[in-house]
PDB file of C-alpha atoms in Angstrom:
ATOM      1  CA  MET K   1     132.367 150.960  73.770  1.00 47.00           C
ATOM      2  CA  SER K   2     134.707 151.700  70.897  1.00 52.00           C
ATOM      3  CA  ARG K   3     134.120 154.767  68.765  1.00 55.00           C
ATOM      4  CA  GLY K   4     133.691 152.503  65.739  1.00 55.00           C
ATOM      5  CA  ASP K   5     130.826 150.496  67.313  1.00 59.00           C
ATOM      6  CA  ARG K   6     128.156 153.140  67.782  1.00 65.00           C
ATOM      7  CA  PHE K   7     125.445 150.655  66.878  1.00 65.00           C
ATOM      8  CA  GLY K   8     126.318 148.909  70.130  1.00 66.00           C
ATOM      9  CA  ALA K   9     124.881 151.857  72.067  1.00 73.00           C
ATOM     10  CA  LEU K  10     121.361 151.209  70.819  1.00 79.00           C
ATOM     11  CA  GLN K  11     119.023 149.518  73.280  1.00 84.00           C
ATOM     12  CA  ASP K  12     117.982 145.960  72.478  1.00 84.00           C
ATOM     13  CA  ASP K  13     114.264 146.704  72.249  1.00 85.00           C
ATOM     14  CA  LEU K  14     114.928 149.550  69.799  1.00 87.00           C
ATOM     15  CA  VAL K  15     117.081 147.321  67.601  1.00 86.00           C
ATOM     16  CA  GLN K  16     114.460 144.559  67.636  1.00 85.00           C
ATOM     17  CA  HIS K  17     111.764 147.061  66.710  1.00 88.00           C
ATOM     18  CA  VAL K  18     113.807 148.195  63.703  1.00 88.00           C
ATOM     19  CA  LEU K  19     114.568 144.605  62.682  1.00 89.00           C
ATOM     20  CA  SER K  20     110.850 143.767  62.768  1.00 89.00           C
ATOM     21  CA  PHE K  21     110.357 145.861  59.616  1.00 91.00           C
ATOM     22  CA  LEU K  22     112.871 143.794  57.643  1.00 91.00           C
ATOM     23  CA  PRO K  23     112.458 140.427  55.937  1.00 92.00           C
ATOM     24  CA  SER K  24     113.727 137.782  58.345  1.00 93.00           C
ATOM     25  CA  ARG K  25     116.674 136.899  56.121  1.00 92.00           C
ATOM     26  CA  ASP K  26     117.926 140.499  56.349  1.00 92.00           C
ATOM     27  CA  SER K  27     117.202 140.536  60.059  1.00 91.00           C
ATOM     28  CA  VAL K  28     119.517 137.554  60.572  1.00 92.00           C
ATOM     29  CA  ARG K  29     122.208 139.200  58.429  1.00 91.00           C
ATOM     30  CA  SER K  30     122.183 142.205  60.752  1.00 87.00           C
ATOM     31  CA  ALA K  31     124.243 140.138  63.202  1.00 84.00           C
ATOM     32  CA  VAL K  32     127.412 141.243  61.375  1.00 85.00           C
ATOM     33  CA  ILE K  33     126.778 144.929  62.163  1.00 83.00           C
ATOM     34  CA  SER K  34     127.664 144.713  65.842  1.00 79.00           C
ATOM     35  CA  ARG K  35     128.774 142.030  68.255  1.00 80.00           C
ATOM     36  CA  ARG K  36     125.844 142.909  70.534  1.00 78.00           C
ATOM     37  CA  TRP K  37     123.465 142.197  67.682  1.00 82.00           C
ATOM     38  CA  HIS K  38     124.572 138.576  67.205  1.00 84.00           C
ATOM     39  CA  HIS K  39     121.519 137.125  68.946  1.00 86.00           C
ATOM     40  CA  LEU K  40     118.959 139.938  68.818  1.00 88.00           C
ATOM     41  CA  TRP K  41     117.315 138.566  65.675  1.00 89.00           C
ATOM     42  CA  LYS K  42     116.300 135.483  67.663  1.00 90.00           C
ATOM     43  CA  SER K  43     113.754 137.489  69.666  1.00 89.00           C
ATOM     44  CA  THR K  44     112.530 139.857  66.945  1.00 91.00           C
ATOM     45  CA  PRO K  45     108.720 140.116  67.309  1.00 93.00           C
ATOM     46  CA  VAL K  46     108.033 139.635  63.591  1.00 95.00           C
ATOM     47  CA  VAL K  47     108.918 136.732  61.290  1.00 95.00           C
ATOM     48  CA  HIS K  48     108.585 137.512  57.573  1.00 95.00           C
ATOM     49  CA  VAL K  49     109.802 134.831  55.170  1.00 94.00           C
ATOM     50  CA  THR K  50     109.444 134.754  51.387  1.00 92.00           C
ATOM     51  CA  GLY K  51     110.579 132.097  48.909  1.00 90.00           C
ATOM     52  CA  ASN K  52     110.097 128.571  47.623  1.00 85.00           C
ATOM     53  CA  ASP K  53     113.142 126.393  47.111  1.00 86.00           C
ATOM     54  CA  ASP K  54     115.480 124.145  49.089  1.00 89.00           C
ATOM     55  CA  ARG K  55     117.519 127.037  50.459  1.00 92.00           C
ATOM     56  CA  PHE K  56     114.355 128.788  51.577  1.00 92.00           C
ATOM     57  CA  ARG K  57     113.180 125.646  53.369  1.00 92.00           C
ATOM     58  CA  LEU K  58     116.487 125.227  55.184  1.00 94.00           C
ATOM     59  CA  PHE K  59     116.489 128.874  56.211  1.00 94.00           C
ATOM     60  CA  VAL K  60     112.971 128.831  57.664  1.00 95.00           C
ATOM     61  CA  ASN K  61     113.588 125.554  59.496  1.00 94.00           C
ATOM     62  CA  SER K  62     116.775 126.953  61.041  1.00 94.00           C
ATOM     63  CA  LEU K  63     115.142 130.300  61.829  1.00 94.00           C
ATOM     64  CA  LEU K  64     112.262 128.747  63.753  1.00 93.00           C
ATOM     65  CA  LEU K  65     114.550 126.236  65.455  1.00 92.00           C
ATOM     66  CA  HIS K  66     116.886 128.901  66.849  1.00 92.00           C
ATOM     67  CA  ARG K  67     114.328 131.600  67.569  1.00 90.00           C
ATOM     68  CA  ASP K  68     113.731 132.441  71.223  1.00 90.00           C
ATOM     69  CA  THR K  69     110.136 131.412  71.931  1.00 86.00           C
ATOM     70  CA  THR K  70     109.957 133.221  75.283  1.00 87.00           C
ATOM     71  CA  PRO K  71     108.690 136.566  73.927  1.00 86.00           C
ATOM     72  CA  PRO K  72     105.375 136.115  72.072  1.00 87.00           C
ATOM     73  CA  LEU K  73     105.458 136.583  68.332  1.00 92.00           C
ATOM     74  CA  ARG K  74     103.569 139.649  67.155  1.00 94.00           C
ATOM     75  CA  SER K  75     103.323 138.569  63.527  1.00 96.00           C
ATOM     76  CA  PHE K  76     104.221 135.573  61.363  1.00 96.00           C
ATOM     77  CA  GLU K  77     104.174 136.160  57.598  1.00 95.00           C
ATOM     78  CA  ASN K  78     104.837 133.380  55.109  1.00 94.00           C
ATOM     79  CA  GLU K  79     104.698 134.214  51.407  1.00 92.00           C
ATOM     80  CA  GLU K  80     105.630 131.559  48.884  1.00 84.00           C
ATOM     81  CA  VAL K  81     106.837 132.822  45.531  1.00 73.00           C
ATOM     82  CA  ASP K  82     107.813 130.865  42.475  1.00 61.00           C
ATOM     83  CA  SER K  83     111.428 129.743  42.409  1.00 53.00           C
ATOM     84  CA  ASP K  84     113.741 131.328  39.853  1.00 53.00           C
ATOM     85  CA  ASP K  85     116.234 128.471  40.020  1.00 48.00           C
ATOM     86  CA  GLU K  86     117.931 128.219  36.625  1.00 44.00           C
ATOM     87  CA  ASP K  87     118.092 124.429  36.922  1.00 44.00           C
ATOM     88  CA  TYR K  88     114.380 124.310  36.072  1.00 40.00           C
ATOM     89  CA  GLY K  89     114.626 126.467  32.955  1.00 45.00           C
ATOM     90  CA  ASP K  90     112.268 129.295  32.138  1.00 51.00           C
ATOM     91  CA  ASP K  91     109.185 127.728  33.708  1.00 51.00           C
ATOM     92  CA  PRO K  92     110.108 126.018  37.004  1.00 56.00           C
ATOM     93  CA  PRO K  93     107.440 123.820  38.572  1.00 59.00           C
ATOM     94  CA  TYR K  94     105.728 125.296  41.613  1.00 67.00           C
ATOM     95  CA  VAL K  95     104.488 123.265  44.547  1.00 80.00           C
ATOM     96  CA  VAL K  96     103.593 124.352  48.048  1.00 87.00           C
ATOM     97  CA  ASP K  97     106.394 123.525  50.443  1.00 88.00           C
ATOM     98  CA  PRO K  98     105.423 120.455  52.518  1.00 89.00           C
ATOM     99  CA  HIS K  99     106.808 122.125  55.645  1.00 93.00           C
ATOM    100  CA  VAL K 100     104.240 124.947  55.610  1.00 94.00           C
ATOM    101  CA  ASP K 101     101.932 123.073  57.999  1.00 95.00           C
ATOM    102  CA  GLN K 102     104.767 122.662  60.504  1.00 95.00           C
ATOM    103  CA  TRP K 103     105.847 126.306  60.225  1.00 96.00           C
ATOM    104  CA  ILE K 104     102.372 127.671  60.816  1.00 96.00           C
ATOM    105  CA  SER K 105     101.712 125.208  63.625  1.00 95.00           C
ATOM    106  CA  HIS K 106     104.946 126.298  65.308  1.00 95.00           C
ATOM    107  CA  ALA K 107     104.103 129.981  64.909  1.00 95.00           C
ATOM    108  CA  VAL K 108     100.571 129.540  66.248  1.00 96.00           C
ATOM    109  CA  SER K 109     101.071 126.937  68.971  1.00 94.00           C
ATOM    110  CA  THR K 110     104.636 127.515  70.176  1.00 94.00           C
ATOM    111  CA  CYS K 111     105.358 131.176  69.400  1.00 94.00           C
ATOM    112  CA  HIS K 112     101.792 132.324  70.205  1.00 95.00           C
ATOM    113  CA  THR K 113     101.669 134.698  67.269  1.00 96.00           C
ATOM    114  CA  ARG K 114      98.911 137.296  67.381  1.00 97.00           C
ATOM    115  CA  SER K 115      98.871 137.888  63.617  1.00 97.00           C
ATOM    116  CA  LEU K 116      99.208 135.287  60.860  1.00 97.00           C
ATOM    117  CA  THR K 117      99.666 135.922  57.127  1.00 97.00           C
ATOM    118  CA  ALA K 118      99.961 133.063  54.620  1.00 96.00           C
ATOM    119  CA  ARG K 119     100.115 133.887  50.903  1.00 95.00           C
ATOM    120  CA  PHE K 120     100.374 131.474  47.997  1.00 92.00           C
ATOM    121  CA  PRO K 121     100.053 133.654  44.873  1.00 79.00           C
ATOM    122  CA  GLU K 122     100.194 130.939  42.216  1.00 72.00           C
ATOM    123  CA  GLU K 123      96.677 130.514  40.769  1.00 70.00           C
ATOM    124  CA  ASP K 124      97.007 126.797  40.018  1.00 74.00           C
ATOM    125  CA  THR K 125      98.515 125.796  43.357  1.00 82.00           C
ATOM    126  CA  MET K 126      96.912 126.362  46.738  1.00 91.00           C
ATOM    127  CA  TRP K 127      97.925 125.401  50.228  1.00 94.00           C
ATOM    128  CA  SER K 128      95.543 122.818  51.678  1.00 93.00           C
ATOM    129  CA  PRO K 129      96.116 122.455  55.450  1.00 94.00           C
ATOM    130  CA  ARG K 130      96.531 118.847  56.519  1.00 92.00           C
ATOM    131  CA  GLN K 131      95.850 119.326  60.220  1.00 90.00           C
ATOM    132  CA  PRO K 132      92.248 119.351  61.472  1.00 89.00           C
ATOM    133  CA  ARG K 133      92.648 122.660  63.352  1.00 93.00           C
ATOM    134  CA  PRO K 134      95.727 124.419  61.903  1.00 94.00           C
ATOM    135  CA  PHE K 135      94.872 127.859  63.323  1.00 96.00           C
ATOM    136  CA  ALA K 136      93.659 126.886  66.800  1.00 96.00           C
ATOM    137  CA  SER K 137      95.011 129.443  69.250  1.00 96.00           C
ATOM    138  CA  PRO K 138      93.771 131.596  72.147  1.00 97.00           C
ATOM    139  CA  HIS K 139      96.232 134.325  71.089  1.00 97.00           C
ATOM    140  CA  LEU K 140      95.519 134.813  67.374  1.00 97.00           C
ATOM    141  CA  THR K 141      93.658 138.084  66.703  1.00 98.00           C
ATOM    142  CA  THR K 142      94.347 138.764  63.002  1.00 98.00           C
ATOM    143  CA  MET K 143      94.668 136.438  60.025  1.00 98.00           C
ATOM    144  CA  HIS K 144      95.219 137.008  56.296  1.00 97.00           C
ATOM    145  CA  LEU K 145      94.990 134.000  53.976  1.00 97.00           C
ATOM    146  CA  ASP K 146      95.661 134.204  50.234  1.00 96.00           C
ATOM    147  CA  GLY K 147      95.495 131.168  47.971  1.00 94.00           C
ATOM    148  CA  VAL K 148      94.433 128.705  50.664  1.00 95.00           C
ATOM    149  CA  LYS K 149      91.992 125.817  50.308  1.00 93.00           C
ATOM    150  CA  LEU K 150      89.725 125.525  53.354  1.00 93.00           C
ATOM    151  CA  LYS K 151      87.509 122.469  53.687  1.00 88.00           C
ATOM    152  CA  ASP K 152      86.433 119.778  56.164  1.00 77.00           C
ATOM    153  CA  GLY K 153      85.296 122.226  58.828  1.00 86.00           C
ATOM    154  CA  LEU K 154      88.249 124.628  58.535  1.00 92.00           C
ATOM    155  CA  LEU K 155      85.834 127.567  58.283  1.00 92.00           C
ATOM    156  CA  ASP K 156      84.772 126.950  61.870  1.00 94.00           C
ATOM    157  CA  PHE K 157      86.991 129.375  63.779  1.00 96.00           C
ATOM    158  CA  SER K 158      85.515 128.666  67.194  1.00 95.00           C
ATOM    159  CA  CYS K 159      88.973 127.357  68.104  1.00 96.00           C
ATOM    160  CA  CYS K 160      90.267 130.955  67.801  1.00 97.00           C
ATOM    161  CA  PRO K 161      88.372 132.721  70.623  1.00 97.00           C
ATOM    162  CA  ALA K 162      90.401 135.955  70.265  1.00 97.00           C
ATOM    163  CA  LEU K 163      90.151 136.262  66.465  1.00 98.00           C
ATOM    164  CA  LEU K 164      88.883 139.734  65.484  1.00 97.00           C
ATOM    165  CA  HIS K 165      90.012 140.318  61.884  1.00 97.00           C
ATOM    166  CA  LEU K 166      90.002 137.774  59.054  1.00 97.00           C
ATOM    167  CA  SER K 167      90.765 138.373  55.375  1.00 96.00           C
ATOM    168  CA  LEU K 168      90.364 135.635  52.756  1.00 94.00           C
ATOM    169  CA  THR K 169      91.647 136.420  49.252  1.00 94.00           C
ATOM    170  CA  SER K 170      91.634 134.087  46.235  1.00 92.00           C
ATOM    171  CA  CYS K 171      90.849 131.144  48.497  1.00 92.00           C
ATOM    172  CA  ARG K 172      88.721 128.090  47.760  1.00 90.00           C
ATOM    173  CA  LEU K 173      86.082 127.603  50.429  1.00 89.00           C
ATOM    174  CA  TYR K 174      84.169 124.357  50.915  1.00 85.00           C
ATOM    175  CA  ALA K 175      81.548 125.077  53.525  1.00 74.00           C
ATOM    176  CA  GLY K 176      77.920 125.158  54.403  1.00 72.00           C
ATOM    177  CA  ALA K 177      78.588 127.618  57.218  1.00 81.00           C
ATOM    178  CA  PHE K 178      81.228 130.078  58.359  1.00 87.00           C
ATOM    179  CA  VAL K 179      81.448 130.209  62.169  1.00 92.00           C
ATOM    180  CA  SER K 180      83.286 132.546  64.537  1.00 94.00           C
ATOM    181  CA  PRO K 181      81.913 133.769  67.886  1.00 93.00           C
ATOM    182  CA  SER K 182      84.529 136.538  68.232  1.00 95.00           C
ATOM    183  CA  LEU K 183      85.120 137.841  64.690  1.00 94.00           C
ATOM    184  CA  GLU K 184      84.394 141.543  64.146  1.00 92.00           C
ATOM    185  CA  CYS K 185      85.754 142.188  60.623  1.00 92.00           C
ATOM    186  CA  LEU K 186      85.502 139.710  57.739  1.00 92.00           C
ATOM    187  CA  SER K 187      86.648 140.188  54.120  1.00 92.00           C
ATOM    188  CA  ILE K 188      86.046 137.548  51.429  1.00 89.00           C
ATOM    189  CA  ILE K 189      87.639 138.727  48.187  1.00 90.00           C
ATOM    190  CA  ALA K 190      87.739 136.870  44.851  1.00 88.00           C
ATOM    191  CA  CYS K 191      87.204 133.499  46.542  1.00 88.00           C
ATOM    192  CA  ASP K 192      85.794 130.353  44.965  1.00 86.00           C
ATOM    193  CA  ILE K 193      82.961 129.244  47.242  1.00 83.00           C
ATOM    194  CA  ARG K 194      81.772 125.647  46.959  1.00 81.00           C
ATOM    195  CA  ILE K 195      78.554 125.311  48.941  1.00 75.00           C
ATOM    196  CA  ALA K 196      78.357 122.137  51.016  1.00 64.00           C
ATOM    197  CA  ASP K 197      75.791 120.299  53.147  1.00 64.00           C
ATOM    198  CA  GLY K 198      73.035 120.667  50.544  1.00 66.00           C
ATOM    199  CA  ARG K 199      72.702 124.426  51.091  1.00 68.00           C
ATOM    200  CA  THR K 200      72.058 127.027  48.405  1.00 68.00           C
ATOM    201  CA  ARG K 201      73.983 129.753  50.245  1.00 74.00           C
ATOM    202  CA  MET K 202      76.940 129.826  52.579  1.00 78.00           C
ATOM    203  CA  GLY K 203      75.800 130.612  56.103  1.00 80.00           C
ATOM    204  CA  VAL K 204      77.691 133.196  58.152  1.00 83.00           C
ATOM    205  CA  SER K 205      77.309 132.721  61.907  1.00 87.00           C
ATOM    206  CA  THR K 206      79.296 135.541  63.480  1.00 89.00           C
ATOM    207  CA  PRO K 207      77.397 137.163  66.362  1.00 88.00           C
ATOM    208  CA  SER K 208      80.140 139.753  66.994  1.00 90.00           C
ATOM    209  CA  LEU K 209      80.564 140.773  63.346  1.00 87.00           C
ATOM    210  CA  ARG K 210      80.556 144.515  62.665  1.00 84.00           C
ATOM    211  CA  HIS K 211      82.063 144.758  59.171  1.00 85.00           C
ATOM    212  CA  LEU K 212      81.634 142.376  56.236  1.00 83.00           C
ATOM    213  CA  GLN K 213      83.175 142.844  52.793  1.00 85.00           C
ATOM    214  CA  LEU K 214      82.357 140.535  49.864  1.00 82.00           C
ATOM    215  CA  CYS K 215      83.961 140.966  46.480  1.00 82.00           C
ATOM    216  CA  GLY K 216      83.485 138.551  43.584  1.00 73.00           C
ATOM    217  CA  ASP K 217      81.433 137.457  40.608  1.00 61.00           C
ATOM    218  CA  VAL K 218      79.690 134.317  39.395  1.00 50.00           C
ATOM    219  CA  ALA K 219      82.914 132.873  38.005  1.00 49.00           C
ATOM    220  CA  GLN K 220      84.497 133.258  41.448  1.00 54.00           C
ATOM    221  CA  GLY K 221      81.729 131.329  43.168  1.00 54.00           C
ATOM    222  CA  PHE K 222      79.406 134.166  44.172  1.00 57.00           C
ATOM    223  CA  PRO K 223      76.081 133.297  42.553  1.00 52.00           C
ATOM    224  CA  LYS K 224      74.231 134.368  45.713  1.00 61.00           C
ATOM    225  CA  ALA K 225      74.919 136.509  48.726  1.00 64.00           C
ATOM    226  CA  PRO K 226      75.550 134.580  51.954  1.00 69.00           C
ATOM    227  CA  CYS K 227      72.955 134.036  54.651  1.00 74.00           C
ATOM    228  CA  LEU K 228      73.717 135.949  57.838  1.00 72.00           C
ATOM    229  CA  GLU K 229      72.470 133.430  60.341  1.00 71.00           C
ATOM    230  CA  SER K 230      73.530 135.126  63.546  1.00 64.00           C
ATOM    231  CA  MET K 231      74.350 138.819  63.723  1.00 65.00           C
ATOM    232  CA  PRO K 232      72.715 141.078  66.317  1.00 65.00           C
ATOM    233  CA  TRP K 233      71.651 144.464  65.032  1.00 48.00           C
ATOM    234  CA  SER K 234      71.762 146.424  68.254  1.00 36.00           C
ATOM    235  CA  THR K 235      74.879 148.273  67.044  1.00 46.00           C
ATOM    236  CA  LYS K 236      75.840 149.684  63.662  1.00 44.00           C
ATOM    237  CA  SER K 237      77.283 147.140  61.278  1.00 50.00           C
ATOM    238  CA  SER K 238      78.336 147.510  57.682  1.00 68.00           C
ATOM    239  CA  ILE K 239      78.209 145.302  54.620  1.00 69.00           C
ATOM    240  CA  ARG K 240      80.179 146.142  51.508  1.00 72.00           C
ATOM    241  CA  LEU K 241      79.491 144.284  48.272  1.00 66.00           C
ATOM    242  CA  THR K 242      81.409 144.672  45.033  1.00 69.00           C
ATOM    243  CA  GLY K 243      81.361 143.037  41.599  1.00 64.00           C
ATOM    244  CA  TYR K 244      78.423 140.793  40.746  1.00 57.00           C
ATOM    245  CA  LEU K 245      76.838 141.075  44.190  1.00 58.00           C
ATOM    246  CA  ALA K 246      76.599 144.859  44.044  1.00 56.00           C
ATOM    247  CA  GLN K 247      75.067 144.800  40.550  1.00 57.00           C
ATOM    248  CA  ASN K 248      72.579 142.001  41.266  1.00 54.00           C
ATOM    249  CA  PRO K 249      70.811 142.561  44.601  1.00 48.00           C
ATOM    250  CA  ALA K 250      70.131 139.389  46.544  1.00 55.00           C
ATOM    251  CA  PRO K 251      68.419 139.065  49.924  1.00 47.00           C
ATOM    252  CA  ILE K 252      70.580 138.484  52.955  1.00 57.00           C
ATOM    253  CA  TYR K 253      68.406 137.023  55.681  1.00 51.00           C
ATOM    254  CA  ASN K 254      69.075 137.395  59.344  1.00 52.00           C
ATOM    255  CA  GLY K 255      68.481 134.191  61.239  1.00 51.00           C
ATOM    256  CA  GLY K 256      67.820 135.970  64.498  1.00 46.00           C
ATOM    257  CA  ASP K 257      64.980 138.331  65.357  1.00 44.00           C
ATOM    258  CA  HIS K 258      63.206 138.871  62.019  1.00 39.00           C
ATOM    259  CA  SER K 259      60.800 141.337  63.596  1.00 38.00           C
ATOM    260  CA  ARG K 260      63.738 143.672  64.206  1.00 39.00           C
ATOM    261  CA  ALA K 261      66.020 142.975  61.260  1.00 38.00           C
ATOM    262  CA  GLY K 262      63.783 141.581  58.568  1.00 35.00           C
ATOM    263  CA  PRO K 263      65.197 140.637  55.167  1.00 38.00           C
ATOM    264  CA  LEU K 264      68.304 142.617  54.346  1.00 43.00           C
ATOM    265  CA  PHE K 265      68.866 143.544  50.733  1.00 40.00           C
ATOM    266  CA  ALA K 266      72.389 143.790  49.365  1.00 39.00           C
ATOM    267  CA  SER K 267      71.893 146.579  46.873  1.00 35.00           C
ATOM    268  CA  ALA K 268      73.819 149.608  45.706  1.00 31.00           C
ATOM    269  CA  TRP K 269      71.860 151.850  48.082  1.00 31.00           C
ATOM    270  CA  LEU K 270      72.364 152.778  51.689  1.00 31.00           C
ATOM    271  CA  VAL K 271      69.520 151.940  54.029  1.00 31.00           C
ATOM    272  CA  GLY K 272      69.534 155.583  55.021  1.00 31.00           C
ATOM    273  CA  GLY K 273      68.549 156.482  51.452  1.00 32.00           C
ATOM    274  CA  HIS K 274      71.876 157.877  50.259  1.00 34.00           C
ATOM    275  CA  GLN K 275      73.515 156.542  47.128  1.00 36.00           C
ATOM    276  CA  PRO K 276      77.155 155.501  47.534  1.00 36.00           C
ATOM    277  CA  GLY K 277      79.833 155.057  44.927  1.00 35.00           C
ATOM    278  CA  ALA K 278      80.152 152.146  42.564  1.00 34.00           C
ATOM    279  CA  HIS K 279      80.958 149.610  45.295  1.00 35.00           C
ATOM    280  CA  GLY K 280      77.566 149.394  46.974  1.00 33.00           C
ATOM    281  CA  PHE K 281      77.731 149.912  50.715  1.00 31.00           C
ATOM    282  CA  ALA K 282      75.024 149.078  53.195  1.00 32.00           C
ATOM    283  CA  ILE K 283      74.907 150.144  56.826  1.00 31.00           C
ATOM    284  CA  PHE K 284      72.527 148.644  59.366  1.00 32.00           C
TER     285      PHE K 284
END
C-alpha cells in the first residue's frame, strides 16, 4: 500500500458503515477516493435518494441496477423534492416520478430491505401505489410513509408478517379497517382519513399493538377516534392523542373482552388518575 493511499487500509465493512450515513449520490462519488473503494458503494446497506427530475430518475435506476443484491438492504429511503430546474421557471410543475413503484418493489422484493421510508412532501401531490400489495415482504420491520395515498385494501398489512413499527404522516387513508397481526407501534399524524365500507369510525385490528399515537383535527379527517377492534390488554399499552382528539374525548371501544377492557375513553387524563401535559396520554 502506498503512503498516499491510507484510505485503502480501512476494512470494507467499516467503509460501508461510514458510507451508509451519506446520501447515495455521495456514496457513489466516494469511489474516487481510493481504488479499493470503486465497488464498495454497491453493497452499502443503506440507500438514500432525494430528488425529482430526469437526472434523479437516471441515477436511481442505475444505482438499483448495479447494486449488489446479495447482502440484504438495511434501509431504503426515497424522498422526492420539487425540482429546481431553471427550464420550468420559478414554479416548476411537480409530479410523482412514475418509477417510484418499481424502485420500492425492487427494494422490498429483491433487496429485502428491513426499513422503508417514502416521503412526498408536496401537499397537492401524493404517491398512489399502483400495485395491489406494494409493501408485501417477510423482511420489512419498519416503515415511514409521508404524503402517500392508501386505498383499495392497502391498509391491510397482513402481507408484512414482520412489521413492527409504522408511521403515517400527511397521508390520505381510504379504509374501513386497519389490519396488522404483528404491528407493535403505530403513529398516524396529520392524515386525511376517508372512512369506507359504511363505517362511522376507522377500525384498528392490531392484536400485537403496544403503542398508538394519533395526531390531527377535524380538517385532517379526525372527527372521531378509531375503534380498537382487536387489542389484548394483558400487557401495558399506551395511546397518545393530540389536537382535536385530545380536546374532545371520544370513546374507543375494544372489540374483544368487554368485561375486562370496557369502553376506553380518549381523554386528557391518565387512567391512573394523573394529569399529563397538553398532549393527552392514556396508559392501559
